[in-house]
Amino acid sequence: MLKAVILIGGPQKGTRFRPLSFEVPKPLFPVAGVPMLQHHIEACAKVPNMKEILLIGFYQPNEELTRFMFSAQQEFKISIRYLQEYAALGTGGGIYHFRDQILSGGPEAFFIMNADVCSEFPLLEMLNFQKEHGEPSSFVILGTTANRTQSMNYGCIVENQGTNEVLHYVEKPSTFVSDIINCGIYLFTPEIFQHIGAVFQKNQQDMLLDDLTNGNGWHRAEAIRLEQDIFTALAGQGKLYVYKTRAFWSQIKSAGSAIYASRLYLNQYHKTHPERLATNEDGGPRISGNVYIHPTANIDPTAVLGPNVSIGTGVTIGAGVRVRESIILHGATLQDHSCVLNCIVGWDSTIGKWARVEGTPSDPNPNDPYAKIDSETLFRDGKLTPSITILGCNVTIPAEVIILNSIVLPHKDLNRSFKNQIIL
Amino acid sequence: MLANMKALILVGGYGTRLRPLTLSVPKPLVEFANKPILLHQVEALVKAGVNHVILAVSYMSDLLEREMRVQEERLGIKISLSHEKEPLGTAGPLALARELLTDNEESFFVLNSDVICDFPFEDMLKFHRHHGREGTIVVTKVEEPSKYGVVVYEAENGRIHRFVEKPQVFVSNKINAGMYIFSPSMLKRIQLRPTSIEKEIFPSMAEENHLYAMELQGFWMDIGQPKDFLTGMCMYLQSVRQTAPDRLTTGPGFLGNVLVDPTAVIGKNCTIGPNVTIGAGVVLEDGVRIKRCTVLKGSRVRSHSWLESCIVGWSSSVGQWVRMENVTVLGEDVIVNDELYLNGANVLPHKSITDSVPEPRIIM
């Protein structure tokens, strides 16, 4: 049997996702209409013999997470449990800490995946690849090709081109190493814990030699990063292989990348969930391209939506409204004639008549098949980088103003136009 | 009122300050509140008894000549074009037109062509005859006199003492409004060469007690550049509200002073105004919001767009969900694609705009 572990992080992580992560744990932020994590869970549930999905992170147990797990268990008929780390233990430390839970029931292999990736999740392909490569207990990293410059922002993998064995692994190098990058999705056998255990033992010894009085020493020994601490050491040992996928893949670090990820998933719905894509119907709004509309949303037939629009529960969209490349979260209201482009409109926010709320997309270069979305910095040369516009929860935009390339923190009533600003 | 009066209008050159509009149409023919700028002046002059208008132009335009022939016919007056071979400033053109201006002994008007106001020509003539000296200039009150040249004159009779350029301490808040009436004898002061009437002729006239100031009542604006064109339009429409409110359109969907040509078509759920002028044959589709704008003849604004402080040039087309603001001026036959944002864009004629202009700039 098989298991899957999804690393969901915790509230101190994902700051680039603010102000949206104030309201909801980032892994539950809706991408293409469903929580980010649900895409992972759906993919796992499709794998034959998948018995259990474990979420590991350091969020306090909370209602949203509990509710999500409950409904996902119902929907996908699979056991889902949350295991809370006592502190951020890193990608390796977390699974090592909960190794007994992962190994209970005796899985012959298990997937590890980061919550903040958007992927087609070629899990069956990874299983088949593992059977065909190396010894039965080898480990597999999902890899994809990036362009030379962007590769250096990721974990870089050098492979043996004949065997696909990982010969060298380096995380975010400062010079070019390889254009094959780590997708943050792995297939391990239980033997991985021997390797993590070895690092843990070594950390413990170092710590004893180092400083006996340090109070958080245990934490230091247990904080282990899979990438730097494990893969780097395993490379070239005949244990670690890379399965390269041509399927879509993106990180979801910044809020801007959520819009890009939504586009990728909405496009995938043509194959996986055509029922989730809105169509042009009599008495309905005009749909252009891929659009997700929650059935509880109330949309005027003169509105024009798409491409790449996701409309959440209970959203109200008035007459003559235009929405493109945006995510509208639940309870928001877009009044007549307003125009929303490249935005995330927060929960219960209101946009007045004829208001224009617009951002600048940070899409990957469309002419480079290997380009990834840049996880841009908020400021460049002391100026706010033009990015998508984000309205936090319960923001009110008055009629007829323009909000351009701005981030509005929750519960603000704006009274005029703003451009290129963070509004506290 | 006596007939046989003459007026000289200083039209001048290419009207570069009002580009991109003046790249397609000579400035005097650009419609202000749905009527060519020049006709606002000419019609007021005709009403005051002028039957010969001389346009001092420094470049010839077939369009202007043809249009003036039409207006001669319509108004039953004579319109001459006095062509400067080289720019002669604000006084030189009077010397060039000397023969036309002196074929009788009557006083004559001289106007800058960019001025819009309730033209007080009859009052000027009365005032001028009353003091009996060589010249009268109309002055208007401004809020910040330090930006202008001001006129210092006697409050009781209007006799001008002196002119002060950009005064640093307050001496007067009245400036030259660009409208004069002169007796023919004044022409002996001007030679046929480039000369500034304000700097070279008026000071000596004032010194000899030959120049009087008459204060203008009501609004005044130099509409020579787009920003002031729009401000002047707001003032003009307010004056229409007081003098001829029937010319303005009111009712559901209209706010404040709005002037709409009867051939314009306006869609459902639009909100128009305040301070909007819609020209002949213009189409505003459904759900358009427009305020403080001039939309010139034959243009179309498509659904759900939002316009403030813009001039939309002739036969232009503004797409759906476009936002234009901050003195955006579209030249003739400009196409703005759907969903764009234009902030202070100056767009030359026959351009198709496919990208937003988030900061003011010129689109060649």
PDB file of N, CA, C and O in Angstrom, chain A residues 121-178:
ATOM      1  N   PHE A 121       0.716  16.658 -11.104  1.00  0.00           N
ATOM      2  CA  PHE A 121       0.971  15.538 -10.200  1.00  0.00           C
ATOM      3  C   PHE A 121       1.023  14.195 -10.958  1.00  0.00           C
ATOM      4  O   PHE A 121       0.105  13.385 -10.849  1.00  0.00           O
ATOM      5  N   PRO A 122       2.082  13.950 -11.682  1.00  0.00           N
ATOM      6  CA  PRO A 122       2.209  12.666 -12.425  1.00  0.00           C
ATOM      7  C   PRO A 122       2.665  11.561 -11.478  1.00  0.00           C
ATOM      8  O   PRO A 122       3.759  11.010 -11.620  1.00  0.00           O
ATOM      9  N   LEU A 123       1.801  11.217 -10.523  1.00  0.00           N
ATOM     10  CA  LEU A 123       2.198  10.296  -9.455  1.00  0.00           C
ATOM     11  C   LEU A 123       2.340   8.865  -9.957  1.00  0.00           C
ATOM     12  O   LEU A 123       3.275   8.160  -9.583  1.00  0.00           O
ATOM     13  N   LEU A 124       1.410   8.446 -10.831  1.00  0.00           N
ATOM     14  CA  LEU A 124       1.519   7.089 -11.383  1.00  0.00           C
ATOM     15  C   LEU A 124       2.788   6.940 -12.200  1.00  0.00           C
ATOM     16  O   LEU A 124       3.478   5.918 -12.125  1.00  0.00           O
ATOM     17  N   GLU A 125       3.098   7.969 -12.956  1.00  0.00           N
ATOM     18  CA  GLU A 125       4.316   7.944 -13.751  1.00  0.00           C
ATOM     19  C   GLU A 125       5.541   7.811 -12.849  1.00  0.00           C
ATOM     20  O   GLU A 125       6.496   7.105 -13.173  1.00  0.00           O
ATOM     21  N   MET A 126       5.510   8.502 -11.703  1.00  0.00           N
ATOM     22  CA  MET A 126       6.643   8.404 -10.786  1.00  0.00           C
ATOM     23  C   MET A 126       6.766   6.991 -10.228  1.00  0.00           C
ATOM     24  O   MET A 126       7.874   6.461 -10.090  1.00  0.00           O
ATOM     25  N   LEU A 127       5.617   6.354  -9.929  1.00  0.00           N
ATOM     26  CA  LEU A 127       5.649   4.980  -9.424  1.00  0.00           C
ATOM     27  C   LEU A 127       6.227   4.019 -10.469  1.00  0.00           C
ATOM     28  O   LEU A 127       7.087   3.188 -10.160  1.00  0.00           O
ATOM     29  N   ASN A 128       5.756   4.174 -11.711  1.00  0.00           N
ATOM     30  CA  ASN A 128       6.269   3.311 -12.785  1.00  0.00           C
ATOM     31  C   ASN A 128       7.755   3.541 -13.005  1.00  0.00           C
ATOM     32  O   ASN A 128       8.519   2.598 -13.193  1.00  0.00           O
ATOM     33  N   PHE A 129       8.152   4.807 -12.955  1.00  0.00           N
ATOM     34  CA  PHE A 129       9.551   5.163 -13.150  1.00  0.00           C
ATOM     35  C   PHE A 129      10.410   4.488 -12.084  1.00  0.00           C
ATOM     36  O   PHE A 129      11.476   3.950 -12.360  1.00  0.00           O
ATOM     37  N   GLN A 130       9.894   4.522 -10.851  1.00  0.00           N
ATOM     38  CA  GLN A 130      10.661   3.926  -9.747  1.00  0.00           C
ATOM     39  C   GLN A 130      10.877   2.432  -9.968  1.00  0.00           C
ATOM     40  O   GLN A 130      11.950   1.912  -9.700  1.00  0.00           O
ATOM     41  N   LYS A 131       9.840   1.752 -10.494  1.00  0.00           N
ATOM     42  CA  LYS A 131       9.969   0.310 -10.745  1.00  0.00           C
ATOM     43  C   LYS A 131      11.048   0.024 -11.777  1.00  0.00           C
ATOM     44  O   LYS A 131      11.702  -1.010 -11.735  1.00  0.00           O
ATOM     45  N   GLU A 132      11.218   0.977 -12.717  1.00  0.00           N
ATOM     46  CA  GLU A 132      12.124   0.716 -13.839  1.00  0.00           C
ATOM     47  C   GLU A 132      13.539   1.222 -13.595  1.00  0.00           C
ATOM     48  O   GLU A 132      14.420   1.004 -14.405  1.00  0.00           O
ATOM     49  N   HIS A 133      13.736   1.984 -12.528  1.00  0.00           N
ATOM     50  CA  HIS A 133      15.050   2.593 -12.335  1.00  0.00           C
ATOM     51  C   HIS A 133      15.656   2.196 -11.012  1.00  0.00           C
ATOM     52  O   HIS A 133      14.997   2.260  -9.969  1.00  0.00           O
ATOM     53  N   GLY A 134      16.928   1.803 -11.077  1.00  0.00           N
ATOM     54  CA  GLY A 134      17.701   1.531  -9.877  1.00  0.00           C
ATOM     55  C   GLY A 134      17.143   0.358  -9.096  1.00  0.00           C
ATOM     56  O   GLY A 134      16.345  -0.436  -9.587  1.00  0.00           O
ATOM     57  N   GLU A 135      17.561   0.275  -7.874  1.00  0.00           N
ATOM     58  CA  GLU A 135      17.108  -0.821  -7.022  1.00  0.00           C
ATOM     59  C   GLU A 135      15.691  -0.518  -6.530  1.00  0.00           C
ATOM     60  O   GLU A 135      15.246   0.613  -6.584  1.00  0.00           O
ATOM     61  N   PRO A 136      15.003  -1.525  -5.993  1.00  0.00           N
ATOM     62  CA  PRO A 136      13.586  -1.336  -5.645  1.00  0.00           C
ATOM     63  C   PRO A 136      13.367  -0.238  -4.604  1.00  0.00           C
ATOM     64  O   PRO A 136      12.302   0.374  -4.579  1.00  0.00           O
ATOM     65  N   SER A 137      14.345   0.037  -3.768  1.00  0.00           N
ATOM     66  CA  SER A 137      14.112   1.037  -2.725  1.00  0.00           C
ATOM     67  C   SER A 137      14.675   2.405  -3.086  1.00  0.00           C
ATOM     68  O   SER A 137      14.973   3.203  -2.219  1.00  0.00           O
ATOM     69  N   SER A 138      14.866   2.702  -4.369  1.00  0.00           N
ATOM     70  CA  SER A 138      15.426   4.012  -4.730  1.00  0.00           C
ATOM     71  C   SER A 138      14.379   5.104  -4.532  1.00  0.00           C
ATOM     72  O   SER A 138      13.184   4.853  -4.445  1.00  0.00           O
ATOM     73  N   PHE A 139      14.876   6.334  -4.449  1.00  0.00           N
ATOM     74  CA  PHE A 139      14.023   7.505  -4.227  1.00  0.00           C
ATOM     75  C   PHE A 139      13.907   8.309  -5.518  1.00  0.00           C
ATOM     76  O   PHE A 139      14.864   8.372  -6.289  1.00  0.00           O
ATOM     77  N   VAL A 140      12.753   8.937  -5.694  1.00  0.00           N
ATOM     78  CA  VAL A 140      12.518   9.673  -6.954  1.00  0.00           C
ATOM     79  C   VAL A 140      12.142  11.126  -6.644  1.00  0.00           C
ATOM     80  O   VAL A 140      11.270  11.387  -5.813  1.00  0.00           O
ATOM     81  N   ILE A 141      12.805  12.034  -7.319  1.00  0.00           N
ATOM     82  CA  ILE A 141      12.432  13.457  -7.262  1.00  0.00           C
ATOM     83  C   ILE A 141      11.719  13.783  -8.569  1.00  0.00           C
ATOM     84  O   ILE A 141      12.179  13.372  -9.637  1.00  0.00           O
ATOM     85  N   LEU A 142      10.631  14.517  -8.469  1.00  0.00           N
ATOM     86  CA  LEU A 142      10.011  15.010  -9.703  1.00  0.00           C
ATOM     87  C   LEU A 142      10.794  16.255 -10.141  1.00  0.00           C
ATOM     88  O   LEU A 142      10.998  17.183  -9.346  1.00  0.00           O
ATOM     89  N   GLY A 143      11.236  16.238 -11.406  1.00  0.00           N
ATOM     90  CA  GLY A 143      12.014  17.370 -11.923  1.00  0.00           C
ATOM     91  C   GLY A 143      11.348  17.942 -13.152  1.00  0.00           C
ATOM     92  O   GLY A 143      10.515  17.290 -13.789  1.00  0.00           O
ATOM     93  N   THR A 144      11.707  19.168 -13.447  1.00  0.00           N
ATOM     94  CA  THR A 144      11.222  19.779 -14.689  1.00  0.00           C
ATOM     95  C   THR A 144      12.315  20.696 -15.206  1.00  0.00           C
ATOM     96  O   THR A 144      13.259  21.016 -14.481  1.00  0.00           O
ATOM     97  N   THR A 145      12.186  21.099 -16.467  1.00  0.00           N
ATOM     98  CA  THR A 145      13.229  21.935 -17.060  1.00  0.00           C
ATOM     99  C   THR A 145      12.889  23.400 -16.870  1.00  0.00           C
ATOM    100  O   THR A 145      11.750  23.809 -17.078  1.00  0.00           O
ATOM    101  N   ALA A 146      13.877  24.174 -16.456  1.00  0.00           N
ATOM    102  CA  ALA A 146      13.717  25.618 -16.320  1.00  0.00           C
ATOM    103  C   ALA A 146      14.688  26.293 -17.280  1.00  0.00           C
ATOM    104  O   ALA A 146      15.543  25.625 -17.862  1.00  0.00           O
ATOM    105  N   ASN A 147      14.541  27.614 -17.438  1.00  0.00           N
ATOM    106  CA  ASN A 147      15.578  28.281 -18.227  1.00  0.00           C
ATOM    107  C   ASN A 147      16.793  28.558 -17.349  1.00  0.00           C
ATOM    108  O   ASN A 147      16.734  28.451 -16.130  1.00  0.00           O
ATOM    109  N   ARG A 148      17.911  28.875 -17.977  1.00  0.00           N
ATOM    110  CA  ARG A 148      19.185  28.937 -17.251  1.00  0.00           C
ATOM    111  C   ARG A 148      19.143  29.926 -16.085  1.00  0.00           C
ATOM    112  O   ARG A 148      19.590  29.610 -14.988  1.00  0.00           O
ATOM    113  N   THR A 149      18.608  31.117 -16.322  1.00  0.00           N
ATOM    114  CA  THR A 149      18.625  32.140 -15.267  1.00  0.00           C
ATOM    115  C   THR A 149      17.719  31.749 -14.116  1.00  0.00           C
ATOM    116  O   THR A 149      18.089  31.866 -12.951  1.00  0.00           O
ATOM    117  N   GLN A 150      16.538  31.320 -14.466  1.00  0.00           N
ATOM    118  CA  GLN A 150      15.576  31.049 -13.396  1.00  0.00           C
ATOM    119  C   GLN A 150      15.934  29.790 -12.618  1.00  0.00           C
ATOM    120  O   GLN A 150      15.564  29.662 -11.461  1.00  0.00           O
ATOM    121  N   SER A 151      16.680  28.864 -13.238  1.00  0.00           N
ATOM    122  CA  SER A 151      17.007  27.611 -12.554  1.00  0.00           C
ATOM    123  C   SER A 151      17.701  27.883 -11.221  1.00  0.00           C
ATOM    124  O   SER A 151      17.538  27.131 -10.264  1.00  0.00           O
ATOM    125  N   MET A 152      18.434  28.972 -11.143  1.00  0.00           N
ATOM    126  CA  MET A 152      19.217  29.249  -9.938  1.00  0.00           C
ATOM    127  C   MET A 152      18.355  29.651  -8.734  1.00  0.00           C
ATOM    128  O   MET A 152      18.860  29.761  -7.625  1.00  0.00           O
ATOM    129  N   ASN A 153      17.056  29.869  -8.974  1.00  0.00           N
ATOM    130  CA  ASN A 153      16.148  30.134  -7.846  1.00  0.00           C
ATOM    131  C   ASN A 153      15.567  28.854  -7.264  1.00  0.00           C
ATOM    132  O   ASN A 153      14.715  28.908  -6.385  1.00  0.00           O
ATOM    133  N   TYR A 154      15.986  27.715  -7.790  1.00  0.00           N
ATOM    134  CA  TYR A 154      15.392  26.440  -7.383  1.00  0.00           C
ATOM    135  C   TYR A 154      16.492  25.476  -6.980  1.00  0.00           C
ATOM    136  O   TYR A 154      17.683  25.791  -7.081  1.00  0.00           O
ATOM    137  N   GLY A 155      16.070  24.287  -6.543  1.00  0.00           N
ATOM    138  CA  GLY A 155      17.022  23.208  -6.337  1.00  0.00           C
ATOM    139  C   GLY A 155      17.403  22.644  -7.696  1.00  0.00           C
ATOM    140  O   GLY A 155      16.535  22.311  -8.498  1.00  0.00           O
ATOM    141  N   CYS A 156      18.717  22.543  -7.966  1.00  0.00           N
ATOM    142  CA  CYS A 156      19.164  22.129  -9.300  1.00  0.00           C
ATOM    143  C   CYS A 156      19.703  20.712  -9.257  1.00  0.00           C
ATOM    144  O   CYS A 156      20.424  20.327  -8.333  1.00  0.00           O
ATOM    145  N   ILE A 157      19.338  19.951 -10.283  1.00  0.00           N
ATOM    146  CA  ILE A 157      19.652  18.525 -10.323  1.00  0.00           C
ATOM    147  C   ILE A 157      20.496  18.226 -11.558  1.00  0.00           C
ATOM    148  O   ILE A 157      20.112  18.566 -12.671  1.00  0.00           O
ATOM    149  N   VAL A 158      21.665  17.570 -11.326  1.00  0.00           N
ATOM    150  CA  VAL A 158      22.438  17.056 -12.460  1.00  0.00           C
ATOM    151  C   VAL A 158      22.189  15.560 -12.517  1.00  0.00           C
ATOM    152  O   VAL A 158      22.329  14.871 -11.504  1.00  0.00           O
ATOM    153  N   GLU A 159      21.785  15.081 -13.697  1.00  0.00           N
ATOM    154  CA  GLU A 159      21.457  13.645 -13.790  1.00  0.00           C
ATOM    155  C   GLU A 159      22.428  12.929 -14.714  1.00  0.00           C
ATOM    156  O   GLU A 159      23.083  13.536 -15.555  1.00  0.00           O
ATOM    157  N   ASN A 160      22.503  11.626 -14.551  1.00  0.00           N
ATOM    158  CA  ASN A 160      23.118  10.758 -15.540  1.00  0.00           C
ATOM    159  C   ASN A 160      22.076  10.563 -16.637  1.00  0.00           C
ATOM    160  O   ASN A 160      21.004  10.003 -16.385  1.00  0.00           O
ATOM    161  N   GLN A 161      22.388  11.043 -17.824  1.00  0.00           N
ATOM    162  CA  GLN A 161      21.345  11.088 -18.846  1.00  0.00           C
ATOM    163  C   GLN A 161      20.879   9.707 -19.279  1.00  0.00           C
ATOM    164  O   GLN A 161      19.763   9.544 -19.746  1.00  0.00           O
ATOM    165  N   GLY A 162      21.745   8.689 -19.110  1.00  0.00           N
ATOM    166  CA  GLY A 162      21.336   7.333 -19.463  1.00  0.00           C
ATOM    167  C   GLY A 162      20.424   6.717 -18.417  1.00  0.00           C
ATOM    168  O   GLY A 162      19.401   6.113 -18.744  1.00  0.00           O
ATOM    169  N   THR A 163      20.770   6.890 -17.127  1.00  0.00           N
ATOM    170  CA  THR A 163      20.050   6.179 -16.060  1.00  0.00           C
ATOM    171  C   THR A 163      19.095   7.069 -15.284  1.00  0.00           C
ATOM    172  O   THR A 163      18.308   6.570 -14.475  1.00  0.00           O
ATOM    173  N   ASN A 164      19.163   8.368 -15.468  1.00  0.00           N
ATOM    174  CA  ASN A 164      18.391   9.353 -14.703  1.00  0.00           C
ATOM    175  C   ASN A 164      18.764   9.394 -13.226  1.00  0.00           C
ATOM    176  O   ASN A 164      18.032   9.929 -12.397  1.00  0.00           O
ATOM    177  N   GLU A 165      19.939   8.812 -12.888  1.00  0.00           N
ATOM    178  CA  GLU A 165      20.367   8.921 -11.500  1.00  0.00           C
ATOM    179  C   GLU A 165      20.795  10.359 -11.203  1.00  0.00           C
ATOM    180  O   GLU A 165      21.355  11.033 -12.065  1.00  0.00           O
ATOM    181  N   VAL A 166      20.479  10.835  -9.998  1.00  0.00           N
ATOM    182  CA  VAL A 166      20.910  12.180  -9.606  1.00  0.00           C
ATOM    183  C   VAL A 166      22.386  12.112  -9.233  1.00  0.00           C
ATOM    184  O   VAL A 166      22.773  11.399  -8.292  1.00  0.00           O
ATOM    185  N   LEU A 167      23.226  12.831  -9.989  1.00  0.00           N
ATOM    186  CA  LEU A 167      24.669  12.810  -9.731  1.00  0.00           C
ATOM    187  C   LEU A 167      25.081  13.939  -8.799  1.00  0.00           C
ATOM    188  O   LEU A 167      26.085  13.864  -8.109  1.00  0.00           O
ATOM    189  N   HIS A 168      24.274  15.016  -8.836  1.00  0.00           N
ATOM    190  CA  HIS A 168      24.653  16.188  -8.049  1.00  0.00           C
ATOM    191  C   HIS A 168      23.387  16.966  -7.733  1.00  0.00           C
ATOM    192  O   HIS A 168      22.501  17.090  -8.578  1.00  0.00           O
ATOM    193  N   TYR A 169      23.300  17.468  -6.511  1.00  0.00           N
ATOM    194  CA  TYR A 169      22.137  18.271  -6.140  1.00  0.00           C
ATOM    195  C   TYR A 169      22.615  19.511  -5.406  1.00  0.00           C
ATOM    196  O   TYR A 169      23.457  19.434  -4.503  1.00  0.00           O
ATOM    197  N   VAL A 170      22.091  20.667  -5.794  1.00  0.00           N
ATOM    198  CA  VAL A 170      22.441  21.892  -5.074  1.00  0.00           C
ATOM    199  C   VAL A 170      21.209  22.790  -5.019  1.00  0.00           C
ATOM    200  O   VAL A 170      20.486  22.933  -5.999  1.00  0.00           O
ATOM    201  N   GLU A 171      20.963  23.373  -3.846  1.00  0.00           N
ATOM    202  CA  GLU A 171      19.786  24.221  -3.659  1.00  0.00           C
ATOM    203  C   GLU A 171      20.155  25.664  -3.987  1.00  0.00           C
ATOM    204  O   GLU A 171      21.133  26.201  -3.456  1.00  0.00           O
ATOM    205  N   LYS A 172      19.405  26.299  -4.859  1.00  0.00           N
ATOM    206  CA  LYS A 172      19.560  27.718  -5.220  1.00  0.00           C
ATOM    207  C   LYS A 172      21.031  28.137  -5.378  1.00  0.00           C
ATOM    208  O   LYS A 172      21.544  28.947  -4.603  1.00  0.00           O
ATOM    209  N   PRO A 173      21.712  27.582  -6.372  1.00  0.00           N
ATOM    210  CA  PRO A 173      23.130  27.942  -6.546  1.00  0.00           C
ATOM    211  C   PRO A 173      23.266  29.382  -7.030  1.00  0.00           C
ATOM    212  O   PRO A 173      22.316  29.947  -7.567  1.00  0.00           O
ATOM    213  N   SER A 174      24.444  29.954  -6.844  1.00  0.00           N
ATOM    214  CA  SER A 174      24.636  31.333  -7.303  1.00  0.00           C
ATOM    215  C   SER A 174      25.160  31.374  -8.731  1.00  0.00           C
ATOM    216  O   SER A 174      25.186  32.431  -9.356  1.00  0.00           O
ATOM    217  N   THR A 175      25.605  30.210  -9.233  1.00  0.00           N
ATOM    218  CA  THR A 175      25.976  30.149 -10.647  1.00  0.00           C
ATOM    219  C   THR A 175      25.188  29.006 -11.283  1.00  0.00           C
ATOM    220  O   THR A 175      24.644  28.156 -10.578  1.00  0.00           O
ATOM    221  N   PHE A 176      25.176  28.972 -12.607  1.00  0.00           N
ATOM    222  CA  PHE A 176      24.386  27.951 -13.288  1.00  0.00           C
ATOM    223  C   PHE A 176      24.966  26.558 -13.045  1.00  0.00           C
ATOM    224  O   PHE A 176      26.166  26.354 -13.183  1.00  0.00           O
ATOM    225  N   VAL A 177      24.089  25.634 -12.682  1.00  0.00           N
ATOM    226  CA  VAL A 177      24.534  24.262 -12.455  1.00  0.00           C
ATOM    227  C   VAL A 177      23.810  23.309 -13.398  1.00  0.00           C
ATOM    228  O   VAL A 177      24.413  22.469 -14.054  1.00  0.00           O
ATOM    229  N   SER A 178      22.495  23.443 -13.479  1.00  0.00           N
ATOM    230  CA  SER A 178      21.713  22.545 -14.320  1.00  0.00           C
ATOM    231  C   SER A 178      20.362  23.191 -14.562  1.00  0.00           C
ATOM    232  O   SER A 178      19.874  23.964 -13.738  1.00  0.00           O
TER     233      SER A 178
END
